[in-house]
Backbone as JSON Lines, residues from 0, in Angstrom:
{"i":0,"aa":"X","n":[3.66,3.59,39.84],"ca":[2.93,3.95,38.65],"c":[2.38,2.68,38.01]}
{"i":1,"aa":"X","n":[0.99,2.84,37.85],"ca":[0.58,1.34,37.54],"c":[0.21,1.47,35.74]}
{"i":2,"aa":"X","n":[0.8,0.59,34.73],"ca":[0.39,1.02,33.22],"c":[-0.93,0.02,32.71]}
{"i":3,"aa":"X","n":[-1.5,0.97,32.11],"ca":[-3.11,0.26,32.01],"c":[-2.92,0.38,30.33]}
{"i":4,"aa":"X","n":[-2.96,-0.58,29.81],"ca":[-2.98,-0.84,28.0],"c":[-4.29,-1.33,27.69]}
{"i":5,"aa":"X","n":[-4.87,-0.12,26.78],"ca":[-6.08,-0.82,26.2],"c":[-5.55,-1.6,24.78]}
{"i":6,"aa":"X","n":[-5.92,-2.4,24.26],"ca":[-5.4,-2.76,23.37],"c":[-6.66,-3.68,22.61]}
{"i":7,"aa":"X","n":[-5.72,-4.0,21.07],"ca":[-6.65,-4.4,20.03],"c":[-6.26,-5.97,19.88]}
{"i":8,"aa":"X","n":[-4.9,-5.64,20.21],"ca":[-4.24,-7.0,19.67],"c":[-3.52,-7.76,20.31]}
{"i":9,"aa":"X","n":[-3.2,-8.81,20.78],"ca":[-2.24,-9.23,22.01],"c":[-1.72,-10.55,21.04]}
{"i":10,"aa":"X","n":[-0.49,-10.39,20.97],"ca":[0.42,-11.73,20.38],"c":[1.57,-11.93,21.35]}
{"i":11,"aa":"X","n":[1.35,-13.45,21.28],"ca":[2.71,-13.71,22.37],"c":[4.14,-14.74,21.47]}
{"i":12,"aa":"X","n":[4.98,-13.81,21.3],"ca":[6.35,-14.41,20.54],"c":[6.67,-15.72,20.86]}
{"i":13,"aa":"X","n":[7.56,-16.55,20.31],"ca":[8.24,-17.55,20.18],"c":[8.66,-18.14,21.53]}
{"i":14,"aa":"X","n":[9.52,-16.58,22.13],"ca":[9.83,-16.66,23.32],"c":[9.04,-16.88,24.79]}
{"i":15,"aa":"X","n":[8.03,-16.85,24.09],"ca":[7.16,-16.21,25.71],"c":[6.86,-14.91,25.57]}
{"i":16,"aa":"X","n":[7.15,-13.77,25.16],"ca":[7.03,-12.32,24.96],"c":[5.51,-12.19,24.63]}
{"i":17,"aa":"X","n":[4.95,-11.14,24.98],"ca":[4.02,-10.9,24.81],"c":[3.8,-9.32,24.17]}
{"i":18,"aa":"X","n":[2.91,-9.0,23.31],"ca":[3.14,-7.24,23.02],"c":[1.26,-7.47,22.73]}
{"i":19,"aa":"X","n":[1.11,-5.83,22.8],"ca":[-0.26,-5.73,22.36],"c":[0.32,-4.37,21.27]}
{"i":20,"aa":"X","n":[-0.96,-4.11,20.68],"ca":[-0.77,-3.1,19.57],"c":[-2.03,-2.25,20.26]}
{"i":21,"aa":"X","n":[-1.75,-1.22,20.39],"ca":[-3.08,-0.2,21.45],"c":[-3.93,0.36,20.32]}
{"i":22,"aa":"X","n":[-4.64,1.49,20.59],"ca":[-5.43,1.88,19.68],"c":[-4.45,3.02,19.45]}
{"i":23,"aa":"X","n":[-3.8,3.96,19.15],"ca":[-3.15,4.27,18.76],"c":[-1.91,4.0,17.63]}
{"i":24,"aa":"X","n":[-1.8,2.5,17.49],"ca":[-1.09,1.73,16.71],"c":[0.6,1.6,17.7]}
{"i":25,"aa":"X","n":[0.62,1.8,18.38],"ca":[1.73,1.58,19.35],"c":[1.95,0.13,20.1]}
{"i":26,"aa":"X","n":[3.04,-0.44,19.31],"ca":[3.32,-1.92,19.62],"c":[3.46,-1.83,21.64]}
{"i":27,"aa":"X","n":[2.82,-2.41,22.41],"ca":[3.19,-2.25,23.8],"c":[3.82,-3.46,24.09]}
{"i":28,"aa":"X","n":[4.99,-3.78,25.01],"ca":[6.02,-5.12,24.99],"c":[5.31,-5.35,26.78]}
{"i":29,"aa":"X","n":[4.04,-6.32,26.72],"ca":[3.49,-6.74,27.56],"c":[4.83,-7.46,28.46]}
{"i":30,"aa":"X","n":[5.53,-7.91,28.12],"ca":[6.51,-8.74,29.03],"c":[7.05,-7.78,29.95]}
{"i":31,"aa":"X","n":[7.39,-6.88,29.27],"ca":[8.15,-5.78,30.42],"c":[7.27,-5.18,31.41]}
{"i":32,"aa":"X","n":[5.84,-5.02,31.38],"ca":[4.64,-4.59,31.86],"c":[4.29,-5.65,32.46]}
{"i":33,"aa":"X","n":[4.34,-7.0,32.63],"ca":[3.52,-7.89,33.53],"c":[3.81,-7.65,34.75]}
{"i":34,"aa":"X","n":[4.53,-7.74,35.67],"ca":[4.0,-6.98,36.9],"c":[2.89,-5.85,36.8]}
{"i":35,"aa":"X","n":[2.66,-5.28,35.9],"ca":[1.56,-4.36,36.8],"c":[-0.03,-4.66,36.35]}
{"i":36,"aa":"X","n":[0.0,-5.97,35.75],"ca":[-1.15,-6.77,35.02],"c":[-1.83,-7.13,36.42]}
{"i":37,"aa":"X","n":[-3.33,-6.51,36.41],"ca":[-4.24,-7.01,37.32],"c":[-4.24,-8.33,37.27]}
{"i":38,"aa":"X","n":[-4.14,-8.53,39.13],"ca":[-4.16,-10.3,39.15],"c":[-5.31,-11.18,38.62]}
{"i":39,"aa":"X","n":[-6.64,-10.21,38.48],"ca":[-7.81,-10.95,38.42],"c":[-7.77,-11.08,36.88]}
{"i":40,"aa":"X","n":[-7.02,-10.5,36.21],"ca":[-7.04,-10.4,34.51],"c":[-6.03,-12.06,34.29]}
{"i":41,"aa":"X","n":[-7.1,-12.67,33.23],"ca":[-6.9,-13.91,32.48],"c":[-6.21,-13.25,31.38]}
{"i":42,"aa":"X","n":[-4.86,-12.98,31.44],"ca":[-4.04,-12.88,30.03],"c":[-3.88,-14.19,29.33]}
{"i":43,"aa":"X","n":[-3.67,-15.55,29.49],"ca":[-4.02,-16.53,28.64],"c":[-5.84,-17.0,27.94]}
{"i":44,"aa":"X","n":[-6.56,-16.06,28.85],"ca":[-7.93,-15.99,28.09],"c":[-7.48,-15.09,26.97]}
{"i":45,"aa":"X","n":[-7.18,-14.08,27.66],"ca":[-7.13,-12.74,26.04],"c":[-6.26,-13.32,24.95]}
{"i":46,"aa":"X","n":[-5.43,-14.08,24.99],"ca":[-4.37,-14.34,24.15],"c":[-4.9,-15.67,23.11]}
{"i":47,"aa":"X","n":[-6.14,-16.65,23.6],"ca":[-6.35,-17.57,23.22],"c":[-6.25,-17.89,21.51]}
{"i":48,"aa":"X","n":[-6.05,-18.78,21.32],"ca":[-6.13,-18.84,19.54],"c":[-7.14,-18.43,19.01]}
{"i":49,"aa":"X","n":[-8.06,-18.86,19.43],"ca":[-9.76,-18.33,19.13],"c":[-10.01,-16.8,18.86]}
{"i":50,"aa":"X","n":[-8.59,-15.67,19.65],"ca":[-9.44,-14.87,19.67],"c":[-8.51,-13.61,18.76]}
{"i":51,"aa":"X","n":[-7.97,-14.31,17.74],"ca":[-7.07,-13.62,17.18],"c":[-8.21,-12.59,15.87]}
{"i":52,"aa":"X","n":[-7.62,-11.4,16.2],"ca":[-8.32,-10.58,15.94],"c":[-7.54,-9.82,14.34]}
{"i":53,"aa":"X","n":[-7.94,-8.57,14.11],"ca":[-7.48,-8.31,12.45],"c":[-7.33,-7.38,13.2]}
{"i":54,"aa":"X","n":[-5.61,-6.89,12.22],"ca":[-5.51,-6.05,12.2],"c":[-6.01,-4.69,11.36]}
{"i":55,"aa":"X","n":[-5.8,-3.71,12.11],"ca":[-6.48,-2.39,11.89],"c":[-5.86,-1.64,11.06]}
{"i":56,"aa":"X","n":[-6.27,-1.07,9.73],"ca":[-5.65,-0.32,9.21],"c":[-5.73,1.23,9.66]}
{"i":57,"aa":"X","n":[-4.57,1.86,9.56],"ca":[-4.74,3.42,10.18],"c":[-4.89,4.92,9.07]}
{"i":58,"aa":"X","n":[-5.95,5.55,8.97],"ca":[-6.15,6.55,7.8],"c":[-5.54,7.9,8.54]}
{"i":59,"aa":"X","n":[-4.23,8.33,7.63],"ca":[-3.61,10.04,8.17],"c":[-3.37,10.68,6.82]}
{"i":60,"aa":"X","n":[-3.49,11.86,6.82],"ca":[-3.2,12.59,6.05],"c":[-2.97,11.87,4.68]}
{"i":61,"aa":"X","n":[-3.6,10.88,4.04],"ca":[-4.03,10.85,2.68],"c":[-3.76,9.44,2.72]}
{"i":62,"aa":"X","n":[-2.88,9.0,3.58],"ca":[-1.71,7.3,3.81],"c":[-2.73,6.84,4.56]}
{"i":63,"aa":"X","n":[-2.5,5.48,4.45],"ca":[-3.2,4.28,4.95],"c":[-1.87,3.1,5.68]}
{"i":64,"aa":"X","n":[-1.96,3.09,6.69],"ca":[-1.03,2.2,7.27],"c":[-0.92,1.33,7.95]}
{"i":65,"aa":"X","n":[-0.78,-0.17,8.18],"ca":[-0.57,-1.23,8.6],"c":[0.82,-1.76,9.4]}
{"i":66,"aa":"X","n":[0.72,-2.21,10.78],"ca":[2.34,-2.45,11.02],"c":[1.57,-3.74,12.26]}
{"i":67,"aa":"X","n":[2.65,-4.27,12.39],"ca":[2.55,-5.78,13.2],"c":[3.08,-6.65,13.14]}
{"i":68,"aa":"X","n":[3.28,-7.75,12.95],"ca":[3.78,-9.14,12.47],"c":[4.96,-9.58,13.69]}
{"i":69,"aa":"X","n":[4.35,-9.65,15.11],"ca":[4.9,-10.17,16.05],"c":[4.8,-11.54,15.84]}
{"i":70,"aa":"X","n":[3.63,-11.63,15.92],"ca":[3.34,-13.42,15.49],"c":[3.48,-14.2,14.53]}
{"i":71,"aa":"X","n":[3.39,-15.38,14.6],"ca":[3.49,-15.72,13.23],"c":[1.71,-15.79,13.22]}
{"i":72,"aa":"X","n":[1.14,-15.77,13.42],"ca":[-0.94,-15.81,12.94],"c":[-0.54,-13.54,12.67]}
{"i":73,"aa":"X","n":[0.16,-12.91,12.8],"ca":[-0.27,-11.6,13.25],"c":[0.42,-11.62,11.19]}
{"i":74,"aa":"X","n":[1.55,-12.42,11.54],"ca":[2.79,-12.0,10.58],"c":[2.16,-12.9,9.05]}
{"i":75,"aa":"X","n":[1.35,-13.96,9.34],"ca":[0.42,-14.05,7.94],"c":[-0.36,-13.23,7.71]}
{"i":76,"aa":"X","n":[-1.01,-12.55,8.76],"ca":[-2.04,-12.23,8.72],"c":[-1.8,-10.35,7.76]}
{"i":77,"aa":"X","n":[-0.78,-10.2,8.16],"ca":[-0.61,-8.73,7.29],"c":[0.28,-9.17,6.23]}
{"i":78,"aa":"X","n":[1.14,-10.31,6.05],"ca":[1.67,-11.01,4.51],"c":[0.14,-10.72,3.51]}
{"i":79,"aa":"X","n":[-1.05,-11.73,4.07],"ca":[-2.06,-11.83,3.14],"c":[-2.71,-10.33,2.3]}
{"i":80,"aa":"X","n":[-2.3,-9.12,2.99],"ca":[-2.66,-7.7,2.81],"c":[-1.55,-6.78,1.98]}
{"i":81,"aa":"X","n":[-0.16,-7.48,1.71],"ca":[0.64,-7.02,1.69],"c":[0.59,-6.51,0.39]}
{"i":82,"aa":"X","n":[-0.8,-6.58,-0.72],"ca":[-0.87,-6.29,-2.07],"c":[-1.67,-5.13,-1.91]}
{"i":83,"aa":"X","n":[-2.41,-4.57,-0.86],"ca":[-3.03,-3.29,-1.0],"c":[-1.85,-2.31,-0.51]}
{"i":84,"aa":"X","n":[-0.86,-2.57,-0.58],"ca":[-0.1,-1.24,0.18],"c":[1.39,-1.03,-0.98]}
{"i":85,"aa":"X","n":[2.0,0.0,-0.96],"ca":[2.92,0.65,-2.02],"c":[4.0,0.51,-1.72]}
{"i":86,"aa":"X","n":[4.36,0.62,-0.16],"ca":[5.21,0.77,0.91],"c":[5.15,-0.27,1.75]}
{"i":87,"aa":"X","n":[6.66,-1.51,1.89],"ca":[6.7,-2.51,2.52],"c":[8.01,-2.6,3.11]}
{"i":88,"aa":"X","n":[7.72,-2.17,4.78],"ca":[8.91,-1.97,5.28],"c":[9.17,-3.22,5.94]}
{"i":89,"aa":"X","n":[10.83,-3.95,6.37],"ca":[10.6,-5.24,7.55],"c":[12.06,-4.61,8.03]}
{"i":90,"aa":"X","n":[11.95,-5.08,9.7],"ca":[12.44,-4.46,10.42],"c":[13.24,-5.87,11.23]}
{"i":91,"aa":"X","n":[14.75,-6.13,11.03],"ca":[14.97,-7.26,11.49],"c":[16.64,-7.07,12.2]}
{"i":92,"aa":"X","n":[16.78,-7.59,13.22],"ca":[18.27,-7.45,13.77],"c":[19.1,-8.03,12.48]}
{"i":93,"aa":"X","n":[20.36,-7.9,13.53],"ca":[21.66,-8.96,12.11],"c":[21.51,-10.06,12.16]}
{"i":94,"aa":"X","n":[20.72,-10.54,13.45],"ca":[20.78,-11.91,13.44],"c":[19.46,-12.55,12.78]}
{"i":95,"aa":"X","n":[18.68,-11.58,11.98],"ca":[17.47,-11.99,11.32],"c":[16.06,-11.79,12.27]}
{"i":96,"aa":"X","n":[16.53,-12.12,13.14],"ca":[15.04,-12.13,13.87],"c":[14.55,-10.63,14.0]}
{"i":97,"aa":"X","n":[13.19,-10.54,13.67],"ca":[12.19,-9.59,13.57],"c":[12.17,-8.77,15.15]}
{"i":98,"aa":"X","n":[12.33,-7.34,15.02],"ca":[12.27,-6.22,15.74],"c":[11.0,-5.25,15.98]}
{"i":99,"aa":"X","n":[10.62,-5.29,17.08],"ca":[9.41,-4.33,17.44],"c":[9.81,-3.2,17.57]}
{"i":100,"aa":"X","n":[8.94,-2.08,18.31],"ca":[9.42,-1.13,18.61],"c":[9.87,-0.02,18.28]}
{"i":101,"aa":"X","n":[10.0,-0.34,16.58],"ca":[10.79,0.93,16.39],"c":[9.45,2.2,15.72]}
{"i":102,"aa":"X","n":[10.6,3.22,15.13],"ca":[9.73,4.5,15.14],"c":[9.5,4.71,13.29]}
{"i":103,"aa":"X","n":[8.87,4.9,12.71],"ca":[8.51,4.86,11.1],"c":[8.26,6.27,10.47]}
{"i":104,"aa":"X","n":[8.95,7.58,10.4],"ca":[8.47,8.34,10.11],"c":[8.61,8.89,8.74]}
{"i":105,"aa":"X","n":[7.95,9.11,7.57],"ca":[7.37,9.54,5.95],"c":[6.65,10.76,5.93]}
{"i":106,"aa":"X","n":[8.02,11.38,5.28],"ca":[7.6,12.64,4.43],"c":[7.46,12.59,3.32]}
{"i":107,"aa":"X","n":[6.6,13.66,2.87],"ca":[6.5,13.95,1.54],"c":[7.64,14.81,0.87]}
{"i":108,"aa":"X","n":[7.61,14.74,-0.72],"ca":[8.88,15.57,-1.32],"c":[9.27,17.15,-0.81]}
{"i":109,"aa":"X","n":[8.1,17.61,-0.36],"ca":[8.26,18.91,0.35],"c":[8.59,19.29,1.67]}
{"i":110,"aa":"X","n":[8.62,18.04,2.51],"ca":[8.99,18.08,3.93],"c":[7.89,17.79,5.2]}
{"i":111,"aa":"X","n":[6.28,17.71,4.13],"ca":[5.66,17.66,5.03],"c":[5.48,15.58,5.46]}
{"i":112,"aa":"X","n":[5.18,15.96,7.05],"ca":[5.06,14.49,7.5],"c":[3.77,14.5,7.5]}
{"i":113,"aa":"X","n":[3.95,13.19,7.01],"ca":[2.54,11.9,6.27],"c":[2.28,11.0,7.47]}
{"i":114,"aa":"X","n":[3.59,10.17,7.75],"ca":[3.28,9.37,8.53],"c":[4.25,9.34,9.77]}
{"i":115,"aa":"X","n":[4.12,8.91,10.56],"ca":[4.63,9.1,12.18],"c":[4.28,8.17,13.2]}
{"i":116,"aa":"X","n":[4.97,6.69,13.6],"ca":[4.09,5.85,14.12],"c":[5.15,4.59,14.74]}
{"i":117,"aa":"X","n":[4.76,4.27,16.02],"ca":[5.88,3.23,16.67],"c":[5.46,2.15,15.47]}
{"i":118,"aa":"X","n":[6.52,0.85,15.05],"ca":[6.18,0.1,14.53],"c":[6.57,-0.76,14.46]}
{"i":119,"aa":"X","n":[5.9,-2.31,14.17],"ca":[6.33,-3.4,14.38],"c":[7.24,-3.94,13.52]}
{"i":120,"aa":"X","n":[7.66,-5.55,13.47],"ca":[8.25,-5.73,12.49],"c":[8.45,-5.71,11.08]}
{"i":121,"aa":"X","n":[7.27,-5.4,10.89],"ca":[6.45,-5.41,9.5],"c":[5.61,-4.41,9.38]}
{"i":122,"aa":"X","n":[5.86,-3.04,8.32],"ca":[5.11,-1.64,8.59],"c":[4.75,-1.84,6.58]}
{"i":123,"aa":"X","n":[3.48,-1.86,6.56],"ca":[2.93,-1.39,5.1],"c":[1.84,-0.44,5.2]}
{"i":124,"aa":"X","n":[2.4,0.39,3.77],"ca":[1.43,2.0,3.76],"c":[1.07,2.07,2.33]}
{"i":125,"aa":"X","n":[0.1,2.68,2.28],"ca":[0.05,3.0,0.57],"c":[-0.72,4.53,1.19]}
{"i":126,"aa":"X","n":[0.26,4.83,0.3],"ca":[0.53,6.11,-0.2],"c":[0.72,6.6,-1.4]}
{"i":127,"aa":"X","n":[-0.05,8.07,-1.4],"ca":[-0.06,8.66,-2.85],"c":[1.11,8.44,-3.78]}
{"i":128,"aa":"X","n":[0.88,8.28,-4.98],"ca":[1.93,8.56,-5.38],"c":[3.36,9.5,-5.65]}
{"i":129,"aa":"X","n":[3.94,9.21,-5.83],"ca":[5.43,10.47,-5.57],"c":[6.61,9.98,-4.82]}
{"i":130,"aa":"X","n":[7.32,10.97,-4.25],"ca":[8.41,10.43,-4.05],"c":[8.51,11.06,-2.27]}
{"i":131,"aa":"X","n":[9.6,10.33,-1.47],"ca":[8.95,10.15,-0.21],"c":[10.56,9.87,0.93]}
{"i":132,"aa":"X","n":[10.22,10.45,1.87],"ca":[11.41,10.24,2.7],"c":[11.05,9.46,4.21]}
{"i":133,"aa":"X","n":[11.73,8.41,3.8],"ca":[11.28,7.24,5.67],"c":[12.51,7.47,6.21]}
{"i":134,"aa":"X","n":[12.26,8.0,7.62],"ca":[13.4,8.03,8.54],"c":[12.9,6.86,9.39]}
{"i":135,"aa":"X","n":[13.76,5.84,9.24],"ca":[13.27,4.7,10.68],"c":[14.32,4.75,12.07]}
{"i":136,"aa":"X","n":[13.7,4.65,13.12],"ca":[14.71,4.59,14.25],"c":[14.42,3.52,14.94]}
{"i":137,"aa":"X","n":[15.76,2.87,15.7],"ca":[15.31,1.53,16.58],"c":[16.78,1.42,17.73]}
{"i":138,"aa":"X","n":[16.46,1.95,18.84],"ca":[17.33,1.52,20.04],"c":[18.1,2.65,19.7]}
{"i":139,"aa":"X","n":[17.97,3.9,19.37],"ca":[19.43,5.15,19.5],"c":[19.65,4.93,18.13]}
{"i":140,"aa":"X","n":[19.62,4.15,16.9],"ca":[19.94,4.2,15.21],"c":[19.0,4.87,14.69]}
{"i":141,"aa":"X","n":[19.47,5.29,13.45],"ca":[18.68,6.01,12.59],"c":[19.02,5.59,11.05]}
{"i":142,"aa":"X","n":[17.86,5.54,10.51],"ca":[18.55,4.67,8.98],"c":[17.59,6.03,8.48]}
{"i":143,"aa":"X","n":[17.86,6.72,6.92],"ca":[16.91,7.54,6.49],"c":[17.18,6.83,4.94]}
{"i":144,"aa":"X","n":[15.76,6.87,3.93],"ca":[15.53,6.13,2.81],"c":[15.23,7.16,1.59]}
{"i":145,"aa":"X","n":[15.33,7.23,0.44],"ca":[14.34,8.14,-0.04],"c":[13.66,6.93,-0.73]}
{"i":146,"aa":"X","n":[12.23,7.17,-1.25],"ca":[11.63,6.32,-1.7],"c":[10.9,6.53,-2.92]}
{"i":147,"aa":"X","n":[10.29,6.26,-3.67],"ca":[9.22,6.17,-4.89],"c":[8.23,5.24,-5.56]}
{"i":148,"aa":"X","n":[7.14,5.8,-5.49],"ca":[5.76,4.68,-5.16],"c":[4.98,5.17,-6.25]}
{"i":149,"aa":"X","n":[4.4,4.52,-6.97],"ca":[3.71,5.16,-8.3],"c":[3.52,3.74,-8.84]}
{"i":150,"aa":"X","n":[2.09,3.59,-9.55],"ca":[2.39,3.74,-11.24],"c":[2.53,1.93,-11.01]}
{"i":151,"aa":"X","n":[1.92,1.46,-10.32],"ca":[1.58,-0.31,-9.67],"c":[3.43,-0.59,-9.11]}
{"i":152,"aa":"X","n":[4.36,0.59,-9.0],"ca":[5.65,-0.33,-8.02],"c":[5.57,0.19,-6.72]}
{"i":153,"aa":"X","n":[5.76,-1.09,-6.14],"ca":[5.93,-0.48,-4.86],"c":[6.78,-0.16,-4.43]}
{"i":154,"aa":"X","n":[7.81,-0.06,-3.53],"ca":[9.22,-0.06,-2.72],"c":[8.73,-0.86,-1.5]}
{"i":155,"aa":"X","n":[10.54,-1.67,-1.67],"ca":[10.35,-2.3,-0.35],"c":[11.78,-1.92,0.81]}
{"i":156,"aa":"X","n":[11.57,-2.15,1.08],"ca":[12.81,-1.87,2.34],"c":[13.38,-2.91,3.51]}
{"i":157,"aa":"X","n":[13.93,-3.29,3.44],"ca":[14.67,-3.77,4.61],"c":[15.24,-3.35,5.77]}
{"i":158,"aa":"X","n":[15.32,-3.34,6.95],"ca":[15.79,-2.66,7.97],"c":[16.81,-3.51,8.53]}
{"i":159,"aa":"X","n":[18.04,-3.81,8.61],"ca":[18.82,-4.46,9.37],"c":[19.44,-3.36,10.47]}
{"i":160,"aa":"X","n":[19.1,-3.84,11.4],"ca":[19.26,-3.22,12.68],"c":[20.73,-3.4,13.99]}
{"i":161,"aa":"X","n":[21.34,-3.36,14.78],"ca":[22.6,-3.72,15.22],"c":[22.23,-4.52,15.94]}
């Protein structure tokens, strides 16, 4: 099975790791996928400093949402945005370091889902005002939040993860 990622965004971690963010907003963990990277494909062309691109904000059901911050150019780059949004989630092991991957899902007070979306270390939304339920998941955990966004406060959240 060969995996073909279109993607918007390609940041490569600290480590060497590499992830893209697809058009869908789905963090993809290029490292685990390089074997099936066409040989003729220049992944250090796509990745170049030059060609660091913006991230995309995503419009659903009334929410506006932002998630990323693999990099540190990805992880200023949605810090500098971090005043248009209500909702500021960060997603980090015990040992501090920043977690991809996981799942972000926001309801409204009535049950209906708003938002629904793999996400990076760093997930910001602005959303209507009211009051709001984030279930986050990462590796088999489940953390659930209630939240409240109104009125210029935002909520922020922390995710410490196992």
């Amino acid at each position: 099975m060969r995996t073909i990622i279109t993607s918007t965004i390609i940041t490569v971690g600290l480590l060497g790791q590499a992830y893209a963010l697809d058009v869908n907003g789905t963090v993809q963990d290029l490292t685990r996928k390089a074997p099936s990277v066409n040989a003729s494909t220049s992944l250090s062309a796509a990745i170049a400093p030059s060609t660091t691109m913006a991230l995309t904000p995503v419009n659903v059901n009334g929410a506006t949402y932002v998630t990323g911050g693999v990099g540190e150019a990805e992880r200023n780059q949605l810090e500098a945005t971090k005043g248009d949004y209500n909702l500021h989630i960060m997603s980090a092991g015990k040992d501090g370091a920043f977690v991809a991957d996981g799942q972000i899902a926001i309801s409204d007070k009535k049950g209906n889902e708003v938002i629904n979306t793999k996400s990076g270390p760093l997930f910001y939304a602005q959303l209507p005002d009211g009051s709001y339920t984030v279930n986050a998941s990462y590796e088999g955990q489940t953390k659930t939040q209630r939240i409240t966004v109104g009125k210029g406060k935002p909520a922020n959240l922390h995710l410490s993860w196992k």
